[in-house]
Amino acid sequence: MNGADFVTFSLTPLLIGSLAALACALPGNFLVLRRQALVGDAISHVVLPGIVLAFLVTGTISTWPMLLGSAASAVMAVVLIEAIRRFGRIEPGAAMGVVFTAMFAAGVLVLEKSDTSGVHLDVEHALFGNLESLIWLDATGWTSLVDPVALAGLPPELFRIGLVTVVIGLCLAAFWRPLAISTFDEGFARTLGLPVRAIGLGIVIASALAAVAAFDAVGSIIVIAMFICPPAAARLMTNRLGAQVAWSAAFALIAATLGFTLSASGPAWFGSENAVSAAGMVGTVAGMILACAALFGPART
Amino acid sequence: MLRDALTFQLGYNATLVTVAAVLLGIAAGVTGTFLFLRKRALVSDAIAHATLPGIGLAFIALTLSGHDGRYLPGLLAGSAITAMSGLFAVQWLSSRTRLSEDAAIGAVLSAYFSLGIVLLTIIQTMSTGQQAGLEGFLLGSTAGMLLSDAILIALGGLLVVALVFLFRRPMSLVSFDPGFASTSGVRLDRIDLTMMGLVLGVTVVGLKVVGLILIVALLIIPPVTARLWTNRVELVVILAGAFGGIAAWLGAGLSASAPDLPTGPLIVLVSFCAFAVSMAFAPRRGLLSSFVRHRRFQTGVHLRQGLLALAQGQPIYEPLTIRLLKARGLARADGVPTRKGTIRAARAFRDEKRWEVARATPELELAAARYDGLTQIEDVLTADQIVEIDRRIGPPEAVP
């Protein structure tokens, strides 16, 4: 593959995939440490009805309605889960299972019944994304990176995921100490006067943000691999939170680049013309990294 | 149209689908109950997603060996194998590494699903011309179901129900009190494995009808719905089976009554409607009964405290208290007691005083623990005991 083809067909999916993996892995660390990994599962499912609803109201797939719709459905899910848990006295796992499956089913049903042929949204796309389609058609080669006309043609998903990654990274840096304290010792954090509940909600919101931004690239189920596999693997490598976050970021980037490369060029080694699903490959590589860490990680027990 | 579908008048195919779906719904409901009571409901999510690579691998193996890749028993056997490996991966990760079970579930679910998607795209490129249709296993597709498929699904459902019936005692024991179960000689790991095996069976059987993403809903929602209505385990199991079966029947009927309605999501949504109604109206755990109970308690506390205030000639500022006293003709709007109010207030005050003595008497400790500010002391102590307490309180004083 020459430089021009690389810039056109591979550069933007690679960047979007890497940023998505990074944006999910950062909050994922705290989800794993707080034993809330399945909150990531639930959020990534309920993002779908939010996006479908936003599409039905506005008729387009654009950033702000999507974010608002998903935020609304994430909040609704949290309220429903809490209500079922408290009034119905049902254990949290089952309460979560009731809410996210029902909301996901509603999203799928509406998606099947509404006419989305004009836009980039269908059931399969919602389930496992379409990383390969996020190409940069205006690019003619490496020089396009400094060409304002070509840069204007970059896929909008790139800016969306870029912005979200930066915001999540900045929040992580700004609230590092309270996050760490409330994650490891909630009682101590409360005696220090830290707003423990607000911190917990903040992590959920950051995860919802990451899930929405990563939705285009990897859909609503493979995104769970990005939330959980790199942080879980990092957890098996070290006992220190800072090192764990760094490991998880590294694993996320490796999974994204290796996965994308394998999906694009792997089949060619077997003489096949067609590529396999890039998002699926990224998730598979993330799972393999976790398997290696579980077998050989220095802090695995 | 819907009535035709529900009464099996819609033709051969729709009838097959509906019968198979109902048996599946019953099997999922009864199996899910034990999983839910054991507080491991979401393990089924990992099992369900781990079926996808098995379907893909089985399809590839069948096609390469010259068979029809869509042969359902073959695909289901393949899915069972990877689902089992996914289940063991969850167990291994949560017992042998420091990862908690929820992280293990999430990791296994997503990694297996990703691998499955990769295999599906490989199949798309290899089956040139022939439509594999494996995407139908994601959300369920009942169109074009064969008689043999329906019989397979129905028999699978029946088998699961029979096995649940066989293992109901050890499974309920383990779900309620694992510690007691293991000391009374039940092999915990074996029963857990049986339970998971049954869940795996339901998942595999349900792939065709509901799809692997939503089958977990059938295992969770009907048991949770049933749990809202009763505390007795056998009733929860029966109700969960009934809710699951009815949801599957209605969902499959709705889906057959109009084109392009996916069966899986409809069954899940019907199931959720039953849950929502139960959440609103179930006794004890429902929202309505919680609200009524709360109001009754609130009224009792306000009346009691209002009467005590009247008895001691204290002014009442609380608007709700005054409103409640007025509505019962115990006080006027300005907080002055009526004749009936004065009598009730004196009675409440004497009751409070008797409780005070009872709580200070060591012999009455057990009974006195039932003091909550609402219970009448006559409901707790015998007449002789109250006479003895009254003797210690002394004669009535004039109300100031």
XYZ file of C-alpha atoms in Angstrom:
701
model
C 0.000 0.000 0.000
C 1.493 3.338 -0.982
C 1.444 6.557 1.027
C -1.511 8.110 -0.750
C -3.695 5.059 -0.269
C -2.610 4.812 3.341
C -3.596 8.401 4.093
C -6.923 8.027 2.307
C -8.055 4.632 3.523
C -6.164 3.808 6.685
C -4.993 6.941 8.475
C -8.370 8.198 9.694
C -9.816 4.814 10.736
C -6.579 4.083 12.538
C -6.685 7.437 14.352
C -10.383 7.120 15.188
C -9.923 3.558 16.400
C -6.954 4.492 18.578
C -8.682 7.529 20.062
C -11.840 5.512 20.735
C -9.836 2.792 22.479
C -8.038 5.419 24.550
C -11.219 7.331 25.455
C -12.860 4.122 26.681
C -9.845 2.646 28.458
C -9.283 5.705 30.685
C -12.656 5.646 32.502
C -12.631 1.860 32.158
C -9.781 1.693 34.697
C -12.032 3.107 37.374
C -14.990 0.953 36.355
C -12.830 -2.161 36.742
C -11.373 -1.044 40.077
C -14.795 -0.124 41.471
C -16.270 -3.472 40.402
C -18.599 -1.627 38.081
C -17.362 -3.197 34.859
C -20.912 -4.103 33.945
C -21.939 -0.461 34.162
C -19.844 -0.103 30.997
C -21.830 -2.993 29.546
C -25.145 -1.356 30.445
C -24.131 2.105 29.218
C -22.922 0.875 25.867
C -26.286 -0.841 25.330
C -28.504 2.073 26.350
C -26.572 4.489 24.146
C -28.343 2.879 21.167
C -31.935 3.968 21.951
C -30.598 7.467 22.700
C -28.947 7.731 19.316
C -31.993 6.294 17.534
C -34.262 8.724 19.350
C -32.024 11.668 18.447
C -32.137 10.519 14.847
C -35.943 10.273 14.863
C -36.286 13.790 16.288
C -33.720 15.577 14.129
C -33.599 13.347 11.060
C -29.820 13.555 10.900
C -26.837 11.949 12.550
C -25.038 14.911 14.051
C -22.961 15.320 17.149
C -25.039 17.322 19.605
C -28.418 15.591 19.258
C -26.629 12.259 19.488
C -24.794 13.257 22.640
C -27.937 14.694 24.213
C -30.068 11.709 23.258
C -27.562 9.238 24.663
C -27.041 11.261 27.808
C -30.813 11.332 28.307
C -31.144 7.591 27.869
C -28.126 6.931 30.107
C -29.678 9.046 32.858
C -33.024 7.323 32.348
C -31.328 3.942 32.648
C -29.563 4.972 35.864
C -32.838 6.230 37.371
C -34.719 3.068 36.352
C -32.022 0.747 37.700
C -31.946 2.656 40.974
C -35.759 2.602 41.273
C -35.964 -1.150 40.599
C -33.149 -1.799 43.030
C -34.635 0.309 45.802
C -38.410 -0.170 45.526
C -38.450 -3.681 44.064
C -35.548 -4.770 46.307
C -33.896 -6.536 43.374
C -30.126 -7.115 43.345
C -28.227 -4.572 41.180
C -26.990 -7.032 38.535
C -30.484 -8.253 37.723
C -31.932 -4.722 37.862
C -29.298 -3.687 35.331
C -30.085 -6.706 33.173
C -33.787 -5.829 33.086
C -33.207 -2.212 32.106
C -30.449 -2.404 29.536
C -31.858 -5.353 27.606
C -35.304 -3.754 27.416
C -33.924 -0.377 26.298
C -31.655 -2.047 23.760
C -34.584 -4.060 22.395
C -36.604 -0.854 22.063
C -33.719 0.789 20.206
C -33.378 -2.144 17.805
C -37.119 -2.285 17.142
C -37.372 1.446 16.375
C -34.264 1.246 14.216
C -35.736 -1.653 12.219
C -39.038 0.131 11.729
C -37.756 3.612 10.842
C -36.354 4.593 7.496
C -32.669 5.140 8.021
C -31.587 4.318 4.497
C -30.444 7.911 3.892
C -27.982 7.930 6.750
C -25.267 5.813 8.166
C -27.294 3.907 10.705
C -28.586 0.369 10.621
C -28.813 -2.487 13.050
C -25.546 -4.152 12.115
C -23.719 -0.844 12.199
C -25.154 -0.272 15.652
C -23.970 -3.669 16.854
C -20.416 -3.686 15.604
C -19.696 -0.339 13.982
C -17.995 0.315 10.717
C -14.479 1.514 11.291
C -13.432 0.871 7.699
C -15.967 3.329 6.313
C -14.522 6.330 8.125
C -12.150 7.161 5.300
C -10.681 10.495 4.170
C -11.733 10.777 0.543
C -10.304 14.257 0.023
C -6.776 13.155 0.816
C -4.313 12.645 -2.010
C -1.217 11.826 0.022
C 0.799 12.959 3.010
C 0.742 16.551 1.712
C -2.987 16.633 2.398
C -2.180 16.924 6.084
C -1.200 20.549 5.492
C -3.807 21.251 2.815
C -6.730 23.169 4.360
C -9.148 22.136 1.603
C -8.438 18.458 2.131
C -8.423 18.837 5.919
C -11.956 20.250 5.734
C -13.014 16.903 4.291
C -11.855 14.890 7.295
C -14.657 12.704 8.675
C -16.497 14.583 11.456
C -16.260 11.478 13.646
C -12.533 12.191 13.998
C -13.152 15.572 15.625
C -15.872 14.135 17.820
C -13.744 11.328 19.218
C -10.689 13.615 19.417
C -12.562 16.172 21.490
C -14.018 13.530 23.794
C -10.614 11.910 24.341
C -9.044 15.258 25.229
C -11.892 16.144 27.607
C -11.697 12.771 29.361
C -7.903 12.997 29.594
C -8.073 16.507 31.076
C -10.755 15.509 33.608
C -8.657 12.523 34.631
C -5.619 14.738 35.202
C -7.590 17.426 37.011
C -9.466 15.073 39.367
C -6.750 12.440 39.765
C -6.452 12.548 43.549
C -10.163 12.566 44.433
C -10.762 9.825 41.851
C -7.998 7.656 43.272
C -9.015 8.176 46.911
C -12.717 7.579 46.376
C -12.006 4.483 44.268
C -9.765 2.786 46.801
C -11.314 3.905 50.079
C -14.750 5.404 49.815
C -15.166 5.783 53.561
C -11.910 7.707 53.878
C -12.882 9.879 50.899
C -16.159 10.722 52.624
C -14.426 11.733 55.831
C -12.223 14.031 53.765
C -15.417 15.706 52.557
C -15.100 14.525 48.964
C -18.394 14.358 47.027
C -18.256 10.574 46.627
C -21.582 10.214 44.839
C -20.790 13.021 42.398
C -17.458 11.364 41.604
C -19.210 8.061 40.941
C -21.729 9.768 38.674
C -18.895 11.609 36.921
C -17.248 8.314 36.008
C -20.562 7.034 34.605
C -21.008 10.229 32.557
C -17.439 10.075 31.220
C -18.067 6.461 30.199
C -21.318 7.410 28.472
C -19.472 10.177 26.597
C -16.782 7.740 25.481
C -19.385 5.160 24.453
C -21.261 7.674 22.278
C -18.116 8.954 20.603
C -16.844 5.436 19.958
C -20.254 4.251 18.690
C -19.539 5.124 15.020
C -16.306 3.252 15.020
C -17.039 0.089 16.925
C -20.764 -0.058 17.633
C -22.358 -0.703 20.972
C -21.031 -4.142 21.896
C -17.401 -4.187 20.851
C -17.008 -0.926 22.768
C -17.314 -3.051 25.916
C -14.036 -4.724 24.912
C -12.416 -1.306 24.927
C -13.881 -0.387 28.299
C -12.844 -3.549 30.051
C -10.092 -5.548 28.330
C -7.202 -3.026 28.388
C -7.832 -1.859 31.993
C -8.358 -5.446 33.182
C -5.086 -6.492 31.517
C -3.343 -3.454 33.021
C -4.701 -4.420 36.435
C -2.787 -7.701 36.132
C 0.470 -5.907 35.342
C 0.887 -3.592 38.310
C -0.323 -2.566 41.748
C 0.046 1.167 41.195
C -2.847 3.195 39.812
C -0.662 5.533 37.733
C 1.165 2.637 36.139
C -2.118 0.827 35.573
C -3.619 3.761 33.664
C -0.445 4.026 31.573
C -0.472 0.275 30.832
C -4.150 0.408 29.893
C -3.520 3.295 27.486
C -0.638 1.397 25.913
C -2.733 -1.797 25.606
C -5.603 0.184 24.090
C -3.335 1.725 21.453
C -1.707 -1.635 20.665
C -5.111 -3.300 20.332
C -6.375 -0.539 18.020
C -3.365 -0.388 15.694
C -2.628 -4.108 15.634
C -6.296 -4.971 15.241
C -6.807 -2.528 12.399
C -3.642 -3.616 10.615
C -4.523 -7.294 10.927
C -8.029 -6.708 9.627
C -6.822 -4.679 6.649
C -3.846 -6.745 5.563
C -4.313 -10.054 7.373
C -6.697 -11.619 4.835
C -4.321 -10.679 2.014
C -1.718 -13.045 3.511
C -4.199 -15.853 2.938
C -4.840 -14.651 -0.614
C -8.249 -13.200 0.152
C -9.326 -9.922 -1.386
C -11.817 -8.798 1.231
C -10.952 -7.433 4.640
C -12.545 -8.638 7.853
C -14.348 -6.441 10.383
C -11.815 -3.992 11.827
C -13.797 -3.365 14.997
C -14.101 -7.090 15.595
C -10.380 -7.540 15.119
C -9.601 -4.718 17.554
C -11.826 -6.346 20.173
C -10.283 -9.758 19.510
C -6.752 -8.392 19.938
C -7.820 -6.652 23.155
C -9.146 -9.961 24.436
C -5.905 -11.726 23.508
C -3.875 -9.084 25.338
C -6.012 -9.763 28.413
C -5.512 -13.510 28.018
C -1.723 -13.019 27.897
C -1.819 -10.742 30.933
C -3.945 -13.288 32.822
C -1.391 -16.010 32.045
C 1.853 -14.097 32.449
C 1.126 -10.736 34.101
C 3.410 -10.024 37.082
C 0.520 -8.961 39.348
C -2.056 -11.458 38.150
C -3.154 -12.845 41.517
C -54.214 -10.380 12.160
C -52.829 -10.437 15.675
C -55.697 -12.593 16.864
C -54.994 -15.054 14.077
C -51.350 -15.180 15.099
C -52.167 -15.763 18.756
C -54.654 -18.522 18.016
C -52.278 -20.287 15.640
C -54.419 -19.504 12.560
C -51.655 -17.745 10.647
C -50.274 -20.681 8.823
C -47.783 -23.388 9.281
C -44.627 -21.365 9.735
C -45.979 -18.834 12.206
C -47.520 -21.614 14.284
C -44.211 -23.467 14.430
C -42.403 -20.329 15.519
C -44.959 -19.528 18.190
C -44.992 -23.019 19.712
C -41.183 -23.125 19.792
C -40.991 -19.619 21.254
C -43.472 -20.403 24.048
C -41.523 -23.488 25.135
C -38.321 -21.485 25.008
C -39.885 -18.697 27.089
C -41.004 -21.158 29.774
C -37.585 -22.839 29.870
C -35.781 -19.494 30.100
C -38.069 -18.233 32.869
C -37.680 -21.255 35.138
C -33.916 -21.558 34.575
C -33.299 -17.857 34.990
C -35.007 -17.895 38.384
C -32.199 -19.898 39.974
C -29.537 -17.828 38.266
C -31.193 -14.661 39.554
C -31.626 -15.978 43.092
C -27.965 -17.022 43.063
C -27.189 -13.354 42.165
C -25.305 -14.335 39.017
C -27.843 -13.152 36.448
C -25.301 -11.437 34.229
C -23.054 -14.472 33.835
C -25.632 -15.518 31.252
C -24.710 -12.420 29.221
C -21.146 -13.721 28.850
C -22.392 -17.208 27.934
C -24.776 -15.786 25.334
C -22.213 -13.611 23.587
C -19.658 -16.424 23.638
C -21.895 -18.483 21.325
C -21.151 -16.285 18.317
C -17.652 -17.570 17.429
C -18.979 -21.128 17.777
C -21.697 -20.435 15.225
C -19.116 -19.009 12.832
C -16.672 -21.872 13.317
C -19.407 -24.476 12.930
C -20.574 -22.839 9.716
C -17.032 -22.826 8.320
C -16.471 -26.431 9.357
C -19.792 -27.563 7.849
C -19.172 -25.715 4.584
C -15.584 -26.919 4.220
C -16.672 -30.517 4.795
C -19.193 -30.175 1.995
C -22.393 -29.859 4.041
C -24.986 -27.133 4.192
C -23.535 -24.519 6.507
C -26.961 -23.547 7.785
C -27.654 -26.962 9.346
C -29.109 -25.817 12.684
C -28.090 -28.715 14.990
C -24.489 -28.327 13.794
C -24.489 -24.584 14.400
C -26.006 -25.034 17.857
C -23.437 -27.682 18.783
C -20.650 -25.313 17.747
C -22.186 -22.467 19.727
C -22.462 -24.669 22.812
C -18.747 -25.484 22.654
C -17.547 -21.874 22.583
C -20.203 -20.833 25.107
C -18.790 -23.463 27.455
C -15.264 -22.203 26.918
C -16.535 -18.661 27.599
C -18.139 -19.850 30.839
C -14.882 -21.507 31.934
C -12.968 -18.363 30.986
C -15.224 -16.324 33.289
C -14.773 -18.849 36.116
C -11.010 -19.023 35.586
C -10.502 -15.251 35.383
C -12.539 -14.582 38.507
C -11.055 -17.402 40.605
C -7.419 -17.522 39.451
C -6.689 -13.839 38.859
C -7.480 -10.788 40.923
C -10.159 -9.659 38.472
C -13.661 -9.605 39.910
C -16.457 -11.586 38.296
C -18.031 -8.519 36.665
C -14.781 -7.589 34.905
C -14.397 -11.199 33.780
C -17.958 -11.219 32.408
C -17.429 -7.980 30.494
C -14.080 -9.061 29.078
C -15.251 -12.517 27.957
C -18.508 -11.194 26.524
C -16.851 -8.536 24.400
C -13.772 -10.491 23.324
C -15.788 -13.523 22.185
C -18.330 -11.314 20.454
C -15.530 -9.477 18.615
C -14.019 -12.757 17.482
C -17.444 -13.865 16.337
C -17.874 -10.707 14.253
C -14.484 -11.321 12.633
C -15.578 -14.858 11.756
C -18.884 -13.589 10.340
C -17.046 -11.196 8.012
C -14.744 -14.017 6.926
C -17.818 -16.122 6.120
C -19.280 -13.256 4.112
C -16.224 -13.303 1.872
C -16.020 -17.076 1.512
C -19.652 -17.916 0.816
C -19.830 -16.284 -2.599
C -23.370 -16.249 -3.862
C -24.802 -18.204 -0.956
C -26.354 -16.063 1.722
C -25.227 -17.442 5.068
C -27.800 -15.510 7.108
C -25.844 -15.965 10.300
C -26.631 -12.346 11.263
C -30.065 -13.692 12.178
C -28.512 -15.258 15.258
C -27.663 -11.819 16.628
C -31.242 -10.625 17.115
C -33.209 -13.729 16.223
C -34.863 -14.433 12.927
C -37.799 -16.753 12.676
C -38.557 -16.245 9.016
C -38.176 -19.472 7.072
C -37.793 -21.669 10.115
C -37.897 -25.340 9.213
C -40.099 -27.912 10.922
C -36.996 -29.732 12.136
C -35.624 -26.483 13.620
C -38.855 -25.813 15.483
C -38.980 -29.374 16.818
C -35.366 -29.063 17.949
C -36.089 -25.817 19.793
C -39.284 -27.158 21.364
C -37.603 -30.385 22.506
C -34.665 -28.421 23.884
C -37.036 -26.235 25.877
C -38.885 -29.273 27.236
C -35.642 -30.985 28.199
C -34.462 -27.914 30.122
C -37.780 -27.667 32.000
C -37.567 -31.365 32.897
C -34.006 -30.998 34.183
C -34.949 -27.944 36.243
C -37.760 -29.982 37.794
C -35.291 -32.753 38.596
C -32.701 -30.475 40.209
C -35.137 -27.993 41.796
C -34.338 -28.869 45.420
C -30.528 -28.615 45.448
C -30.684 -25.579 43.161
C -33.084 -23.669 45.430
C -30.999 -24.609 48.465
C -27.826 -23.329 46.814
C -29.522 -20.154 45.607
C -30.758 -19.249 49.060
C -27.966 -20.252 51.363
C -24.780 -21.524 49.716
C -23.067 -21.853 53.099
C -25.811 -24.028 54.579
C -26.074 -26.029 51.353
C -22.397 -26.934 51.395
C -22.413 -27.903 55.088
C -25.430 -30.151 54.506
C -23.536 -32.116 51.894
C -24.580 -30.488 48.630
C -21.654 -30.177 46.231
C -21.751 -26.431 45.501
C -19.532 -26.534 42.439
C -21.555 -29.337 40.857
C -24.896 -27.625 41.401
C -23.474 -24.341 40.098
C -22.196 -26.163 37.056
C -25.599 -27.806 36.521
C -27.265 -24.415 36.779
C -24.856 -22.898 34.290
C -25.268 -25.900 32.012
C -29.033 -25.339 31.961
C -28.525 -21.633 31.244
C -26.200 -22.610 28.430
C -28.851 -24.961 27.108
C -31.514 -22.239 27.102
C -29.118 -19.829 25.416
C -28.228 -22.228 22.648
C -31.844 -23.242 22.085
C -32.911 -19.590 22.034
C -30.327 -18.390 19.516
C -32.592 -18.852 16.542
C -35.704 -17.266 18.043
C -34.451 -14.418 20.232
C -30.840 -14.036 19.222
C -27.734 -14.028 21.360
C -27.811 -10.379 22.343
C -31.279 -10.437 23.876
C -31.609 -14.017 25.181
C -30.253 -12.765 28.502
C -33.412 -10.655 28.830
C -35.541 -13.815 28.762
C -33.425 -15.288 31.540
C -33.608 -12.183 33.730
C -36.840 -10.235 33.200
C -39.475 -12.971 33.885
C -37.795 -14.142 37.134
C -37.435 -10.569 38.379
C -41.102 -9.941 37.504
C -42.156 -13.091 39.354
C -40.017 -12.167 42.363
C -42.015 -8.952 42.774
C -45.201 -10.945 43.385
C -44.137 -13.615 45.852
C -41.507 -14.719 48.338
C -41.997 -18.454 47.821
C -39.411 -20.025 45.565
C -41.653 -22.596 43.895
C -44.165 -19.877 43.060
C -41.395 -17.665 41.658
C -40.290 -20.529 39.396
C -43.832 -21.246 38.169
C -44.695 -17.578 37.694
C -41.401 -16.899 35.898
C -42.105 -19.779 33.526
C -45.622 -18.456 32.946
C -44.466 -14.881 32.349
C -41.740 -16.099 29.991
C -44.131 -18.307 28.048
C -46.819 -15.622 27.721
C -44.278 -12.980 26.660
C -42.889 -15.326 24.021
C -46.383 -16.171 22.769
C -47.465 -12.510 22.510
C -44.104 -11.389 21.108
C -43.980 -14.096 18.457
C -47.614 -13.379 17.581
C -46.982 -9.651 17.201
C -43.913 -10.317 15.113
C -45.850 -12.640 12.796
C -48.700 -10.165 12.407
C -46.697 -7.594 10.450
C -43.656 -7.718 8.189
C -40.200 -6.590 9.359
C -40.926 -6.976 13.056
C -37.964 -8.784 14.639
C -39.115 -11.507 17.042
C -36.406 -11.137 19.705
C -36.858 -7.452 20.558
C -40.662 -7.850 20.580
C -40.578 -10.745 23.051
C -38.229 -8.737 25.255
C -40.443 -5.659 25.145
C -43.629 -7.622 25.942
C -41.733 -9.170 28.822
C -40.659 -5.732 30.007
C -44.278 -4.493 29.869
C -45.284 -7.298 32.237
C -42.406 -6.246 34.462
C -43.451 -2.570 34.383
C -47.056 -3.436 35.327
C -45.806 -5.665 38.161
C -43.416 -2.980 39.356
C -46.353 -0.599 39.592
C -48.971 -2.854 41.181
C -47.290 -5.804 42.898
C -48.081 -6.159 46.617
C -45.273 -5.175 49.022
C -42.589 -4.513 46.383
C -44.668 -2.501 43.906
C -44.506 1.271 43.638
C -48.227 1.740 44.404
C -48.108 -0.399 47.533
C -44.869 1.307 48.640
C -46.610 4.650 48.260
C -49.736 3.544 50.153
C -47.615 2.045 52.923
C -45.568 5.217 53.178
C -48.692 7.424 53.386
C -50.272 5.182 56.020
C -47.127 5.297 58.139
C -46.831 9.058 57.688
C -50.465 9.570 58.729
C -50.015 7.351 61.798
C -46.908 9.207 62.978
C -48.422 12.652 62.420
C -51.677 11.774 64.224
C -49.864 10.234 67.174
C -47.466 13.142 67.585
C -50.326 15.621 67.108
C -52.391 13.911 69.839
C -49.419 13.857 72.210
C -48.896 17.566 71.598
C -52.601 18.238 72.295
C -52.450 16.209 75.513
C -49.590 18.323 76.801
C -51.128 21.599 75.648
C -48.315 22.280 73.189
C -49.078 24.297 70.068
C -48.958 22.468 66.683
C -47.253 24.247 63.800
C -47.001 21.346 61.352
C -49.620 21.961 58.620
C -50.030 18.271 57.708
C -50.605 17.327 61.350
C -53.303 19.983 61.779
C -54.936 18.929 58.498
C -55.041 15.274 59.541
C -56.400 16.088 63.033
C -59.040 18.372 61.532
C -60.096 15.810 58.921
C -60.767 13.302 61.713
C -62.671 15.850 63.821
C -59.989 15.810 66.548
C -58.995 19.465 66.395
C -60.086 22.772 64.911
C -58.126 24.622 62.245
C -56.480 26.798 64.908
C -55.129 23.738 66.708
C -57.608 23.676 69.611
C -58.773 20.094 70.353
C -62.411 19.101 70.045
C -64.054 17.022 72.804
C -63.350 13.833 70.859
C -59.780 15.057 70.320
C -59.253 15.639 74.034
C -60.350 12.083 74.831
C -58.144 10.550 72.117
C -55.223 12.743 73.187
C -55.517 11.632 76.814
C -55.642 8.020 75.660
C -52.557 8.446 73.468
C -50.715 10.201 76.269
C -51.509 7.392 78.716
C -50.331 4.822 76.150
C -47.060 6.719 75.737
C -46.606 6.914 79.490
C -47.243 3.159 79.857
C -44.622 2.480 77.187
C -42.192 4.703 79.051
C -42.605 2.599 82.193
C -42.484 -0.652 80.251
C -39.204 0.377 78.594
C -37.692 1.169 81.963
C -38.676 -2.256 83.369
C -36.057 -4.971 82.768
C -38.592 -7.861 82.899
C -40.563 -6.307 80.036
C -37.470 -5.764 77.885
C -38.585 -8.112 75.071
C -42.033 -6.586 74.745
C -40.668 -3.063 75.111
C -38.405 -3.632 72.084
C -41.539 -3.489 69.976
C -42.010 0.197 70.796
C -42.174 2.159 67.546
C -44.386 5.089 68.534
C -47.399 3.598 66.722
C -48.167 0.198 68.287
C -50.743 0.276 71.113
C -49.391 -1.231 74.303
C -52.562 -3.356 74.627
C -51.404 -5.255 71.541
C -48.165 -6.275 73.246
C -48.773 -6.700 76.970
C -51.427 -8.629 78.912
C -54.119 -6.874 80.960
C -52.385 -7.843 84.253
C -49.093 -6.365 83.113
C -50.840 -3.107 82.147
C -52.594 -2.945 85.539
C -49.200 -3.333 87.197
C -47.761 -0.531 85.027
C -50.746 1.716 85.788
C -50.187 1.144 89.510
C -46.671 2.507 89.132
C -47.771 5.489 87.061
C -50.310 6.506 89.706
C -53.702 8.172 89.348
C -54.485 10.439 86.365
C -53.376 14.052 86.633
C -55.534 16.974 85.570
C -54.725 18.128 82.053
C -53.329 21.673 82.254
